[in-house]
């Protein structure tokens, strides 16, 4: 996607705005839809703050749907282009069979415990660092991990905005 400016976004109609930013929050265009009416945005920080607030103001079930829209890390299934790129930057597309099996076991354990996939902003991380984070976070309480996962989603969204928009 070519980089856009905040000014271009501020002039965009709702449909164009959602087309450009609807995937910033994984498979959750409702975040962009609800953010559009808060235009004009002064900066990427302002836009991100609005999108973050939209998520935080959503009810728990809606936020849970947002978490469940994310793919398992290291999974070899269909993902958004952004997820494919982010996981590739962390080497998750080049796991050894042993690493892949370990990720699958951790993903299953995590999902069984919390009801959503493990979410982490993995850009430029290593498989070992991601695995260590998974092993640590699977021991969190449910409320603590729900909060952590939402915070990671916000971090991922910010990274995606930085890629799509000119500073």
CSV table of C-alpha atoms in Angstrom, one decimal:
chain,number,residue,atom,x,y,z
A,1,UNK,CA,0.0,0.0,0.0
A,2,UNK,CA,1.3,3.4,-0.9
A,3,UNK,CA,1.9,5.8,2.0
A,4,UNK,CA,-0.8,8.4,2.6
A,5,UNK,CA,-0.8,11.5,4.6
A,6,UNK,CA,-3.0,12.4,7.5
A,7,UNK,CA,-4.4,15.2,5.4
A,8,UNK,CA,-5.5,12.7,2.7
A,9,UNK,CA,-7.2,10.6,5.3
A,10,UNK,CA,-8.9,13.6,6.8
A,11,UNK,CA,-10.4,14.3,3.3
A,12,UNK,CA,-11.4,10.7,2.6
A,13,UNK,CA,-15.0,9.6,2.7
A,14,UNK,CA,-16.0,6.8,5.1
A,15,UNK,CA,-15.6,4.0,2.5
A,16,UNK,CA,-12.1,5.1,1.4
A,17,UNK,CA,-11.0,5.6,5.0
A,18,UNK,CA,-12.2,2.1,5.9
A,19,UNK,CA,-10.6,0.6,2.8
A,20,UNK,CA,-7.3,2.2,3.7
A,21,UNK,CA,-7.3,1.5,7.5
A,22,UNK,CA,-9.8,-1.3,8.0
A,23,UNK,CA,-7.1,-4.0,8.3
A,24,UNK,CA,-4.9,-2.0,10.8
A,25,UNK,CA,-6.8,-3.9,13.5
A,26,UNK,CA,-6.7,-7.5,12.2
A,27,UNK,CA,-10.0,-8.4,10.3
A,28,UNK,CA,-11.8,-5.7,12.4
A,29,UNK,CA,-12.8,-2.9,10.0
A,30,UNK,CA,-15.3,-1.7,12.7
A,31,UNK,CA,-12.4,0.1,14.4
A,32,UNK,CA,-11.7,2.2,11.4
A,33,UNK,CA,-15.5,2.7,10.8
A,34,UNK,CA,-16.0,4.1,14.3
A,35,UNK,CA,-12.8,6.2,14.1
A,36,UNK,CA,-13.7,8.0,10.9
A,37,UNK,CA,-16.2,10.4,12.5
A,38,UNK,CA,-13.4,11.8,14.8
A,39,UNK,CA,-11.6,13.4,11.8
A,40,UNK,CA,-9.7,15.6,11.4
A,41,UNK,CA,-6.7,13.9,12.9
A,42,UNK,CA,-3.6,16.0,13.7
A,43,UNK,CA,-1.1,13.2,13.5
A,44,UNK,CA,-0.6,9.5,13.4
A,45,UNK,CA,-0.5,9.6,17.2
A,46,UNK,CA,-3.9,11.3,17.2
A,47,UNK,CA,-5.3,8.7,14.8
A,48,UNK,CA,-3.9,5.8,16.8
A,49,UNK,CA,-5.2,7.3,20.0
A,50,UNK,CA,-8.7,7.5,18.5
A,51,UNK,CA,-8.5,3.9,17.2
A,52,UNK,CA,-7.2,2.7,20.5
A,53,UNK,CA,-10.0,4.4,22.3
A,54,UNK,CA,-12.6,2.8,20.0
A,55,UNK,CA,-11.3,-0.6,20.9
A,56,UNK,CA,-11.1,0.2,24.7
A,57,UNK,CA,-14.7,1.6,24.6
A,58,UNK,CA,-16.0,-1.6,22.9
A,59,UNK,CA,-17.6,-4.2,25.2
A,60,UNK,CA,-15.6,-7.2,26.3
A,61,UNK,CA,-17.2,-9.5,23.7
A,62,UNK,CA,-16.2,-7.2,20.8
A,63,UNK,CA,-12.6,-7.0,22.1
A,64,UNK,CA,-12.6,-10.8,22.4
A,65,UNK,CA,-13.7,-11.1,18.8
A,66,UNK,CA,-10.8,-8.7,17.9
A,67,UNK,CA,-8.3,-11.0,19.7
A,68,UNK,CA,-9.8,-14.1,18.0
A,69,UNK,CA,-9.3,-12.5,14.6
A,70,UNK,CA,-5.5,-12.8,14.9
A,71,UNK,CA,-3.7,-15.9,13.6
A,72,UNK,CA,-1.7,-18.3,15.7
A,73,UNK,CA,2.0,-17.4,15.6
A,74,UNK,CA,4.0,-19.7,13.4
A,75,UNK,CA,0.8,-21.1,11.8
A,76,UNK,CA,0.9,-22.0,8.2
A,77,UNK,CA,-2.6,-20.9,7.2
A,78,UNK,CA,-4.1,-18.0,5.3
A,79,UNK,CA,-3.3,-14.7,7.0
A,80,UNK,CA,-3.5,-11.0,6.1
A,81,UNK,CA,-0.6,-9.7,4.1
A,82,UNK,CA,0.4,-7.6,7.2
A,83,UNK,CA,0.5,-10.7,9.4
A,84,UNK,CA,2.5,-12.7,6.8
A,85,UNK,CA,5.1,-9.9,6.6
A,86,UNK,CA,5.2,-9.4,10.4
A,87,UNK,CA,5.7,-13.1,11.1
A,88,UNK,CA,8.3,-13.4,8.3
A,89,UNK,CA,10.3,-10.6,9.8
A,90,UNK,CA,10.5,-12.7,12.9
A,91,UNK,CA,11.6,-15.8,11.0
A,92,UNK,CA,8.3,-17.6,11.8
A,93,UNK,CA,8.0,-18.6,8.2
A,94,UNK,CA,11.3,-20.5,8.4
A,95,UNK,CA,10.8,-22.6,11.6
A,96,UNK,CA,12.4,-26.0,11.8
A,97,UNK,CA,10.0,-29.0,12.2
A,98,UNK,CA,10.9,-29.1,15.9
A,99,UNK,CA,10.3,-25.4,16.3
A,100,UNK,CA,7.0,-25.6,14.4
A,101,UNK,CA,5.8,-28.4,16.7
A,102,UNK,CA,6.8,-26.5,19.8
A,103,UNK,CA,4.9,-23.4,18.6
A,104,UNK,CA,1.9,-25.6,17.8
A,105,UNK,CA,1.9,-27.1,21.3
A,106,UNK,CA,2.3,-23.6,22.9
A,107,UNK,CA,-0.4,-22.1,20.7
A,108,UNK,CA,-2.8,-24.9,21.6
A,109,UNK,CA,-2.1,-24.6,25.3
A,110,UNK,CA,-2.4,-20.8,25.2
A,111,UNK,CA,-5.7,-20.9,23.3
A,112,UNK,CA,-7.1,-23.6,25.6
A,113,UNK,CA,-6.2,-21.4,28.6
A,114,UNK,CA,-7.4,-18.0,27.3
A,115,UNK,CA,-9.8,-18.6,24.5
A,116,UNK,CA,-7.9,-16.6,21.9
A,117,UNK,CA,-4.5,-16.9,20.2
A,118,UNK,CA,-1.2,-15.7,21.6
A,119,UNK,CA,-0.7,-12.2,20.3
A,120,UNK,CA,2.6,-10.4,20.2
A,121,UNK,CA,4.1,-7.6,18.1
A,122,UNK,CA,6.7,-9.9,16.6
A,123,UNK,CA,8.3,-7.6,14.0
A,124,UNK,CA,12.0,-8.2,14.1
A,125,UNK,CA,11.8,-10.5,17.1
A,126,UNK,CA,13.4,-14.0,17.0
A,127,UNK,CA,11.6,-17.3,17.3
A,128,UNK,CA,13.4,-18.0,20.5
A,129,UNK,CA,12.3,-14.7,22.1
A,130,UNK,CA,8.7,-15.2,20.9
A,131,UNK,CA,8.7,-18.7,22.3
A,132,UNK,CA,10.0,-17.5,25.7
A,133,UNK,CA,7.3,-14.8,25.8
A,134,UNK,CA,4.7,-17.5,25.0
A,135,UNK,CA,6.0,-19.7,27.8
A,136,UNK,CA,5.9,-16.8,30.3
A,137,UNK,CA,2.6,-15.4,29.3
A,138,UNK,CA,0.7,-18.7,29.3
A,139,UNK,CA,1.2,-18.6,33.1
A,140,UNK,CA,-0.6,-15.2,33.4
A,141,UNK,CA,-4.0,-14.9,35.0
A,142,UNK,CA,-6.9,-14.5,32.5
A,143,UNK,CA,-7.5,-10.8,33.2
A,144,UNK,CA,-3.8,-10.0,33.1
A,145,UNK,CA,-3.4,-11.8,29.7
A,146,UNK,CA,-6.5,-10.3,28.2
A,147,UNK,CA,-5.1,-6.8,29.0
A,148,UNK,CA,-1.6,-7.8,27.7
A,149,UNK,CA,-3.1,-9.2,24.4
A,150,UNK,CA,-5.1,-6.0,23.8
A,151,UNK,CA,-2.0,-3.9,24.5
A,152,UNK,CA,-0.1,-6.0,21.9
A,153,UNK,CA,-2.9,-5.5,19.4
A,154,UNK,CA,-2.5,-1.7,19.9
A,155,UNK,CA,1.2,-2.0,19.3
A,156,UNK,CA,0.7,-4.0,16.1
A,157,UNK,CA,-1.9,-1.4,14.9
A,158,UNK,CA,0.6,1.4,15.6
A,159,UNK,CA,3.3,-0.3,13.6
A,160,UNK,CA,0.9,-0.8,10.7
A,161,UNK,CA,-0.2,2.8,10.8
A,162,UNK,CA,3.5,3.9,10.7
A,163,UNK,CA,4.0,1.7,7.6
A,164,UNK,CA,0.9,3.1,5.8
A,165,UNK,CA,1.1,6.8,6.6
A,166,UNK,CA,3.7,9.4,6.0
A,167,UNK,CA,4.9,11.0,9.3
